[in-house]
Coordinates of C-alpha atoms in Angstrom, one line a residue:
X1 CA 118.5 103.1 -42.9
X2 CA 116.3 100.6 -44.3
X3 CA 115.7 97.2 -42.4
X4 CA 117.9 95.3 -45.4
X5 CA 121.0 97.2 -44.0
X6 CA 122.7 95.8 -41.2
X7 CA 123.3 97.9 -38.1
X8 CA 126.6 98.5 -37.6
X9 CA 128.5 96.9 -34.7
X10 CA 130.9 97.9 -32.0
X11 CA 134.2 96.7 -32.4
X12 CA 135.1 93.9 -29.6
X13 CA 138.0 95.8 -27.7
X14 CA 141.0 93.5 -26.0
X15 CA 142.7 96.0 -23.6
X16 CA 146.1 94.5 -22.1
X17 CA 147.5 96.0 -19.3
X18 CA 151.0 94.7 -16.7
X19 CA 149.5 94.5 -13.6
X20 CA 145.7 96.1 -11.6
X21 CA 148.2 97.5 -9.1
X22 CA 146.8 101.4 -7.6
X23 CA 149.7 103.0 -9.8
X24 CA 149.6 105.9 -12.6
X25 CA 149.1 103.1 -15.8
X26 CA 146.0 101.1 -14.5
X27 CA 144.7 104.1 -12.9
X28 CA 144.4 106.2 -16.2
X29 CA 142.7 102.9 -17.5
X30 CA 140.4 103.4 -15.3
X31 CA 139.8 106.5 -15.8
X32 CA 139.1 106.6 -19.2
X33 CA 137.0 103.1 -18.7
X34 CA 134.5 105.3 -16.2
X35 CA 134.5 108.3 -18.6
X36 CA 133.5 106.0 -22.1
X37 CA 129.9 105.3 -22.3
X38 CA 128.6 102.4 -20.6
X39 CA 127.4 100.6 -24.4
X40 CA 131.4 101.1 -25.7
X41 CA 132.2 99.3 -22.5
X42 CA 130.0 96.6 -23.2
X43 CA 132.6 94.9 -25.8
X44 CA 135.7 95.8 -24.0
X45 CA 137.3 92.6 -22.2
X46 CA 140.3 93.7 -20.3
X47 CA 143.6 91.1 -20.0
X48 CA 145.7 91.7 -17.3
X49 CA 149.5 90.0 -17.0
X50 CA 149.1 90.3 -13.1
X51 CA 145.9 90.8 -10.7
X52 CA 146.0 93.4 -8.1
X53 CA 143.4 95.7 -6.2
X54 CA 141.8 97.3 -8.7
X55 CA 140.5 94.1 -9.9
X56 CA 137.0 94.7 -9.1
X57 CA 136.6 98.4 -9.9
X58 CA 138.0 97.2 -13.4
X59 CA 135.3 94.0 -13.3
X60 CA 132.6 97.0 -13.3
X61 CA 133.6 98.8 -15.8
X62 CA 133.8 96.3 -19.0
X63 CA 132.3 93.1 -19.8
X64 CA 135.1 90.5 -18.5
X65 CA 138.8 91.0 -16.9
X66 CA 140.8 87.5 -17.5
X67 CA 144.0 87.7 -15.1
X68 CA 146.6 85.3 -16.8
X69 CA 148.9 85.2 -13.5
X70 CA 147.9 85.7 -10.0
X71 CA 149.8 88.5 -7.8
X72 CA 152.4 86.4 -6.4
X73 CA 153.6 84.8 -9.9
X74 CA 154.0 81.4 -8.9
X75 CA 151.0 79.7 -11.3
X76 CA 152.4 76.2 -12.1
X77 CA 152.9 77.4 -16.0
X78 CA 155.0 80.2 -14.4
X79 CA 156.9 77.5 -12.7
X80 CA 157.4 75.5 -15.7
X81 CA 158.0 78.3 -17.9
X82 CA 160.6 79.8 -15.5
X83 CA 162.1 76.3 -15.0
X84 CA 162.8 75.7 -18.7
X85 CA 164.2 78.7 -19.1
X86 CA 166.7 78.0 -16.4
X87 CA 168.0 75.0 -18.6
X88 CA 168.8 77.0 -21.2
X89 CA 164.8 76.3 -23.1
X90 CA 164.1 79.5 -23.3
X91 CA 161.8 79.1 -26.4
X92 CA 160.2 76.1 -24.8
X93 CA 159.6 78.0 -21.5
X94 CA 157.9 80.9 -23.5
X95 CA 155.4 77.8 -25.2
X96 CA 154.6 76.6 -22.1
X97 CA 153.4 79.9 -20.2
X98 CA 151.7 81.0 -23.8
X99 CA 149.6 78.0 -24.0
X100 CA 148.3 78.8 -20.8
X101 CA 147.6 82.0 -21.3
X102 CA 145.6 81.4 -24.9
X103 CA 143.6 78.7 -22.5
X104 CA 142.3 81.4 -20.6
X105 CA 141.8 83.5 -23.3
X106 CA 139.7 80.9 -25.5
X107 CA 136.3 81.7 -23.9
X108 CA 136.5 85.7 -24.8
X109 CA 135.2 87.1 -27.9
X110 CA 137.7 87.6 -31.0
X111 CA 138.8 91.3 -30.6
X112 CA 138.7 93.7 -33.3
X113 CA 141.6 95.4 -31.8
X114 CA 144.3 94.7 -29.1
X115 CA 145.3 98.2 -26.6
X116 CA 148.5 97.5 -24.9
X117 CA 148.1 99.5 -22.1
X118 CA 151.5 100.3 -21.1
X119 CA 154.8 99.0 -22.8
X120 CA 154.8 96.6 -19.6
X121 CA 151.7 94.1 -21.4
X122 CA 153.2 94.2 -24.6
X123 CA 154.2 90.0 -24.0
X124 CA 150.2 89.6 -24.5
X125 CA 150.6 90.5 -28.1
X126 CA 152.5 87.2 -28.2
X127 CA 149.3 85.4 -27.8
X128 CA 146.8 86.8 -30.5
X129 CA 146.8 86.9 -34.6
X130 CA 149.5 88.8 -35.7
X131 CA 146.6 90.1 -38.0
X132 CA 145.3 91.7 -35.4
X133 CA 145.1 95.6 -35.3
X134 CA 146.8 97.0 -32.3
X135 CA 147.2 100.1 -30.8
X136 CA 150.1 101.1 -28.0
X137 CA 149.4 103.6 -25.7
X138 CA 153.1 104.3 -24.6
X139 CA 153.7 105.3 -20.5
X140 CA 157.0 105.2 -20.6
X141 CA 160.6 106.6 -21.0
X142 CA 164.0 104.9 -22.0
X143 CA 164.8 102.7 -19.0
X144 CA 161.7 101.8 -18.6
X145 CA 160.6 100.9 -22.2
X146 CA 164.1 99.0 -22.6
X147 CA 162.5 97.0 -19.4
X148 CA 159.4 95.8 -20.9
X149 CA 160.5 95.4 -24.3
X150 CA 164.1 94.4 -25.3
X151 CA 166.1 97.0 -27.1
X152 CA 166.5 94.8 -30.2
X153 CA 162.6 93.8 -30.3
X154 CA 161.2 97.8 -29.9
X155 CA 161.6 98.8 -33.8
X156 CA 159.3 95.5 -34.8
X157 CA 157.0 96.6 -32.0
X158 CA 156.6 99.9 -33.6
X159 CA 156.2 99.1 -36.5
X160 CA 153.7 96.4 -35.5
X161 CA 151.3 98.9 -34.2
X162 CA 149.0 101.2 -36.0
X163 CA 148.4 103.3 -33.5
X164 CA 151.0 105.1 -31.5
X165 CA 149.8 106.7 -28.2
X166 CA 151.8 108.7 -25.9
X167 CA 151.3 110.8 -22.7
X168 CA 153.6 113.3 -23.5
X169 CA 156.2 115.1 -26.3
X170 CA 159.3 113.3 -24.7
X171 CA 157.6 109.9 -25.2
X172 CA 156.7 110.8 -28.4
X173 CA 160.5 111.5 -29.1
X174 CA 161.3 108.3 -27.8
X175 CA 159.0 106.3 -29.5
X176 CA 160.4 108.5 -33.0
X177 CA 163.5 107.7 -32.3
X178 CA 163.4 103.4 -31.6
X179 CA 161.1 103.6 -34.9
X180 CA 158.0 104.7 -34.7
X181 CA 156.4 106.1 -37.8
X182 CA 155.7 109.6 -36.8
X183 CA 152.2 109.0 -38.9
X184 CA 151.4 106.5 -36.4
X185 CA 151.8 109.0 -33.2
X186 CA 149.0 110.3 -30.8
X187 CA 149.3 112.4 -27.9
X188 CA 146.9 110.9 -24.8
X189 CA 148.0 112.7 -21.9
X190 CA 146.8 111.6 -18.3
X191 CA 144.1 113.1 -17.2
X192 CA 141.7 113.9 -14.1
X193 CA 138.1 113.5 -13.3
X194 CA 136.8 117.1 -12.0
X195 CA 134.8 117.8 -9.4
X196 CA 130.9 119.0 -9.7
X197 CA 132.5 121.9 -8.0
X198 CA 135.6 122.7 -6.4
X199 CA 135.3 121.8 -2.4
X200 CA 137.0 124.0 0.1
X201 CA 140.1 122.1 1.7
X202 CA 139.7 122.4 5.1
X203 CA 139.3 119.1 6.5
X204 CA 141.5 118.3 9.3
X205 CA 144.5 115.9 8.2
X206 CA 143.9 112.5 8.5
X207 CA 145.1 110.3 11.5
X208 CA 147.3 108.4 9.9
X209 CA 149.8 110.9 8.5
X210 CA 152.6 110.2 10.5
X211 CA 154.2 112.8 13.6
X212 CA 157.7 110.7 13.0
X213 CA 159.2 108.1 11.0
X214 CA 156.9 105.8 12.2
X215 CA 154.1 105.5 10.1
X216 CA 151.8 104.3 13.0
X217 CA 152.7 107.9 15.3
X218 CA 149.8 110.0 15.7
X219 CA 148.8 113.4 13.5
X220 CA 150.4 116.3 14.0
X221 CA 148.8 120.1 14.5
X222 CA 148.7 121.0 10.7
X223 CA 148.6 124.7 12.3
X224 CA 152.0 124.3 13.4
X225 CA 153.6 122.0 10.3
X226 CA 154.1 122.8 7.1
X227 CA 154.4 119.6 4.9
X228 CA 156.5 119.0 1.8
X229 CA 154.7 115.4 0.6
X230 CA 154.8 113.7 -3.0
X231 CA 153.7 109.7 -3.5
X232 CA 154.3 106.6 -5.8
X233 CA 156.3 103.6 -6.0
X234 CA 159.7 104.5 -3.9
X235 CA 162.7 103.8 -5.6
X236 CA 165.6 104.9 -7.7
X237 CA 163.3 106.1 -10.6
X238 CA 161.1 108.4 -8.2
X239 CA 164.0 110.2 -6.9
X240 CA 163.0 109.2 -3.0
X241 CA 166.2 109.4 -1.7
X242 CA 166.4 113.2 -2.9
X243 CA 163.8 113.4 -0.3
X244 CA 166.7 113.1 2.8
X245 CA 168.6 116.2 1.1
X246 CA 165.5 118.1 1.5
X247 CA 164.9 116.8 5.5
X248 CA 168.1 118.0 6.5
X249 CA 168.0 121.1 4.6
X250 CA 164.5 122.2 6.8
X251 CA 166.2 121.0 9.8
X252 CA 168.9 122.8 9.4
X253 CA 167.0 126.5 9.3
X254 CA 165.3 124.9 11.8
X255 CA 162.0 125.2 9.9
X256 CA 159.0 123.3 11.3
X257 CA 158.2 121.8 7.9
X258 CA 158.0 118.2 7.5
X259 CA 159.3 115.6 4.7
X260 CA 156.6 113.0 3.9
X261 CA 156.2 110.5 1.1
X262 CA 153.1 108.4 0.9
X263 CA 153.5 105.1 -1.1
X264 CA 155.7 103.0 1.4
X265 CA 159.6 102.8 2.4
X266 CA 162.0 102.3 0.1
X267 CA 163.3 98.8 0.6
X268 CA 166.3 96.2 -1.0
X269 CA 169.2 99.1 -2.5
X270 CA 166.9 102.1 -2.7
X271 CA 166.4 101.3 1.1
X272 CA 170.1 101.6 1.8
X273 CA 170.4 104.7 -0.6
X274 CA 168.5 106.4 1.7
X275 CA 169.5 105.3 5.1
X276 CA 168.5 104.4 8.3
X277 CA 168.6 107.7 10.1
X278 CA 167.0 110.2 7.3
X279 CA 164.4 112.6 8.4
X280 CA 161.5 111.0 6.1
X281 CA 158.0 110.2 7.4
X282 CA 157.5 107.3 5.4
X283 CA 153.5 106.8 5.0
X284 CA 151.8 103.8 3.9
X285 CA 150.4 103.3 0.3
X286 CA 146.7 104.8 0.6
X287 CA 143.6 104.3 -1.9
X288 CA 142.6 107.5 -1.1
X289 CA 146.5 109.9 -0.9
X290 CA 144.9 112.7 -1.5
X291 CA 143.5 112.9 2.0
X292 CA 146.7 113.3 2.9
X293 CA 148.3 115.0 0.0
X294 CA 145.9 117.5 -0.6
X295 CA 147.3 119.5 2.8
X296 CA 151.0 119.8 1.6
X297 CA 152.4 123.1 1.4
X298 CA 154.7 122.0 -1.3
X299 CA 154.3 118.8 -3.2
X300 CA 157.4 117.1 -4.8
X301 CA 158.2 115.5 -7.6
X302 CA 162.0 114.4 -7.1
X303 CA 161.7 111.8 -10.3
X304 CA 165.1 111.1 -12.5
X305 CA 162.4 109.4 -14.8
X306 CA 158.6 110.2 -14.8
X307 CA 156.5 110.3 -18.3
X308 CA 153.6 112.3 -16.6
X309 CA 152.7 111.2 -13.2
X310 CA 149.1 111.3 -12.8
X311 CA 150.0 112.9 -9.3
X312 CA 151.4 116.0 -10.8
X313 CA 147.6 116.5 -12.3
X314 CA 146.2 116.0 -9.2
X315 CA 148.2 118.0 -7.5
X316 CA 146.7 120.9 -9.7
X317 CA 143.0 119.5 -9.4
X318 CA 143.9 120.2 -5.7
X319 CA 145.7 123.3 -6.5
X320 CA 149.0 122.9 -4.6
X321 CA 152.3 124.0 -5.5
X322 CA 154.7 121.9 -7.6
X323 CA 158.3 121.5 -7.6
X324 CA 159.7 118.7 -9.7
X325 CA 162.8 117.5 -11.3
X326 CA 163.1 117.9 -15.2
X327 CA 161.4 114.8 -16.5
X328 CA 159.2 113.8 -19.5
X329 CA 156.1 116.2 -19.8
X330 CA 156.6 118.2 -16.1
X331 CA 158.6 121.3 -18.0
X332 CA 155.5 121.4 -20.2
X333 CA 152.7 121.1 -17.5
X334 CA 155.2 123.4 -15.2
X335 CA 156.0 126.1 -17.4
X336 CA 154.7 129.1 -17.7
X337 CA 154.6 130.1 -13.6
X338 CA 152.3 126.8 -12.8
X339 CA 154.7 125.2 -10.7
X340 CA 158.7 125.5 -10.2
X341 CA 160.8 123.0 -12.9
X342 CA 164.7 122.7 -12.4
X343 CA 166.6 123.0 -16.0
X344 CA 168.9 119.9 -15.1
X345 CA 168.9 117.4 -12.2
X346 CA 170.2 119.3 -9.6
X347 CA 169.4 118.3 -6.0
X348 CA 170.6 121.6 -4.8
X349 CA 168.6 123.6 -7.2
X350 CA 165.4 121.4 -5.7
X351 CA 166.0 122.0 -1.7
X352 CA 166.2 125.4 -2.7
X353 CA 163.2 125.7 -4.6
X354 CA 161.1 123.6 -2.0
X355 CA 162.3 126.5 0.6
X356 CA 161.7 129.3 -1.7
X357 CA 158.0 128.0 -1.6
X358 CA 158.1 127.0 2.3
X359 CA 158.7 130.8 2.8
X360 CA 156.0 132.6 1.0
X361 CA 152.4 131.0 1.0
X362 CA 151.4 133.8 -1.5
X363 CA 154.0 132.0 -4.3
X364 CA 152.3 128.6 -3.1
X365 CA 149.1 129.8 -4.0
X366 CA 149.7 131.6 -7.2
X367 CA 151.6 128.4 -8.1
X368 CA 148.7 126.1 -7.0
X369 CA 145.9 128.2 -8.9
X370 CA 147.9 128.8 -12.1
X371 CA 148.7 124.6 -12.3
X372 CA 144.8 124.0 -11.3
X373 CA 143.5 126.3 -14.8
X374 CA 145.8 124.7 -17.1
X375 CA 145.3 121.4 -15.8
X376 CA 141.0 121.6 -15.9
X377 CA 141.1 122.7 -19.1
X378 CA 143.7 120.8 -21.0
X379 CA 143.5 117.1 -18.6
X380 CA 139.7 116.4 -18.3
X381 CA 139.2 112.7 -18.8
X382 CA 136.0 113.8 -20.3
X383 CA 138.0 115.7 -22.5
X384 CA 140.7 112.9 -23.2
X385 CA 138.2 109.4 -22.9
X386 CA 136.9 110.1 -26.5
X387 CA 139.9 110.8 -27.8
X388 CA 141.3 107.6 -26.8
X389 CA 138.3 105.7 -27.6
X390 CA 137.9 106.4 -31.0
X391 CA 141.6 106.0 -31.9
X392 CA 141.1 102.3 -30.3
X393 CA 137.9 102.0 -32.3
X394 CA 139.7 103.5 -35.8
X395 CA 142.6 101.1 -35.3
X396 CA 140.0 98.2 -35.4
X397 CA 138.8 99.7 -39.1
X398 CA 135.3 100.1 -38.3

């Protein structure tokens, strides 16, 4: 290169995500953030809709995070906003909250590029050029992409974007199907950091894995309890309530296994759903669950709508045995003997596969080690982050 020619640039990366909360979207982000080399980070500036706690892991790992509403959602634009909309202004209301947003954004850098991370941040495209390149890496499935973008808006969105990312084939059907070009599509799956090398699993469970349906109780013996455990956000989409089928089905054989879910208790109608007297430890949302997760016998993944939950790859990285409901990429990751995958949602078909596991550790473990191959060698973020990184950067035309 002689000293005439310029040295080419990095392009100035604007990556909008929902919320900073410790679930499956802004985790992956910050997965891939801590896998991309430290100068591509230097020109990423990350928007967030909503803070949360992973505000200052995120602060590290890029050169500015702007939060546009605080947690609780009640800025004084919000109010406005919210206000007008009330009165019918719906248009005025979306002026006022934009403006403030752009204020904040005003002291960034121009981006080269806009990643929506997650159909949930999509609003934030509302607030730059609509010149500018963007790229959407797509988390979800139908009622959950019909959530964060209206039915009737999803085709322009589609066609907005150049670059189509999605974690799994089902999304990728989806995203086909409400008009994406199929040009445009990308498969970024979730993905796991591995370990230097794999550490033996025989730590004592932690203290604060419940004995009852108190989550304050004591720890059992884990050489008397068996543990059937999955984690996330409770609700209707998770499947928690499923979780009270498969209680009363171990009760009734009298087994000593135990039903836990670590994430919280369901509350408002998912609360009710489930009922007062179900058999459920309900455990307390954790920055660390896989101190607790990692000693299930079985882990569950009850979901009536799950893209790819980041837990099911851990759950291999940790090589326990999977049973899930048939939902967005888990037939895929769970075929071929790495885990147990119903054909249809059947919560009879899933108590009975949770006991078939229960009852023979040697299945466990063959179901554990096969899921724990497939998912080192196809879900390392190492494998994934420059993947993900050079479609943002290709977007941008540099």
């Amino acid at each position: 290169m002689s000293a005439s020619e310029p040295i080419a640039q990095d392009p100035v990366i604007w990556i909008a995500v929902h919320d900073l909360s410790r679930t499956g979207v802004p985790v992956l982000l910050e997965r891939l953030l801590q896998a991309s080399p430290a100068r591509k980070r230097e020109v990423v500036h990350l928007v967030a809709m909503y803070g949360g706690p992973l505000l200052r892991e995120l602060q590290s790992l890029c050169a500015s995070v702007t939060v546009l509403e605080p947690s609780d959602r009640r800025s004084a634009s919000s109010a406005a906003s919210l206000g007008l909309i009330t009165l019918g202004m719906g248009r005025a209301g979306e002026v006022v909250r934009h403006s403030a947003w752009r204020a904040k954004l005003a002291r960034r850098p121009k981006p080269d590029v806009l990643l929506v991370h997650g159909a949930g941040a999509w609003p934030v495209t509302q607030v730059v050029s609509s010149k500018l390149p963007v790229v959407l890496h797509l988390h979800e499935l139908e009622t959950a992409l019909d959530r964060c973008i209206p039915r009737p808006e999803q085709a322009a969105a589609f066609q907005r974007a150049q670059q189509v990312m999605v974690v799994s084939a089902p999304v990728a059907e989806l995203a086909r199907n409400r008009g994406a070009n199929s040009a445009k599509i990308l498969l970024v799956p979730g993905c796991v950091r591995l370990p230097a090398a794999d550490e033996a699993e025989t730590s004592e469970l932690e203290s604060n894995l419940p004995e009852s349906n108190e989550p304050e109780s004591s720890a059992p013996e884990t050489d008397s309890v068996q543990w059937v455990l999955g984690a996330g956000t409770p609700g209707w989409r998770k499947g928690t309530d499923r979780l009270a089928a498969v209680a009363h089905a171990v009760q009734v054989v009298s087994s000593p296994a135990q039903v836990g879910w670590v994430g919280g208790r369901p509350t408002g109608a998912d609360a009710t759903a489930v009922g007062r007297t179900d058999l459920v430890n309900w455990i307390p949302e954790s920055a660390d669950p896989w101190k607790l997760l990692s000693h299930a016998a079985v882990f569950v993944l009850p979901s009536r709508e799950d893209p790819l939950p980041l837990v099911a790859l851990e759950a291999g990285l940790h090589r326990r045995a999977v049973v899930a409901m048939p939902t967005g990429g888990l037939p895929d990751l769970l075929a071929d003997g790495r885990g147990l995958v119903g054909s249809r949602q059947d919560v009879r078909w899933f108590v009975a596969a949770v006991q078939q596991v229960l009852a023979s550790r040697e299945l466990a473990e063959d179901l554990g080690q096969r899921l724990h191959e497939f998912v080192r060698t196809h879900h390392d973020v190492d494998v994934i982050a420059p993947r993900w990184l050079q479609a943002v950067s290709d977007a941008a035309g540099r």
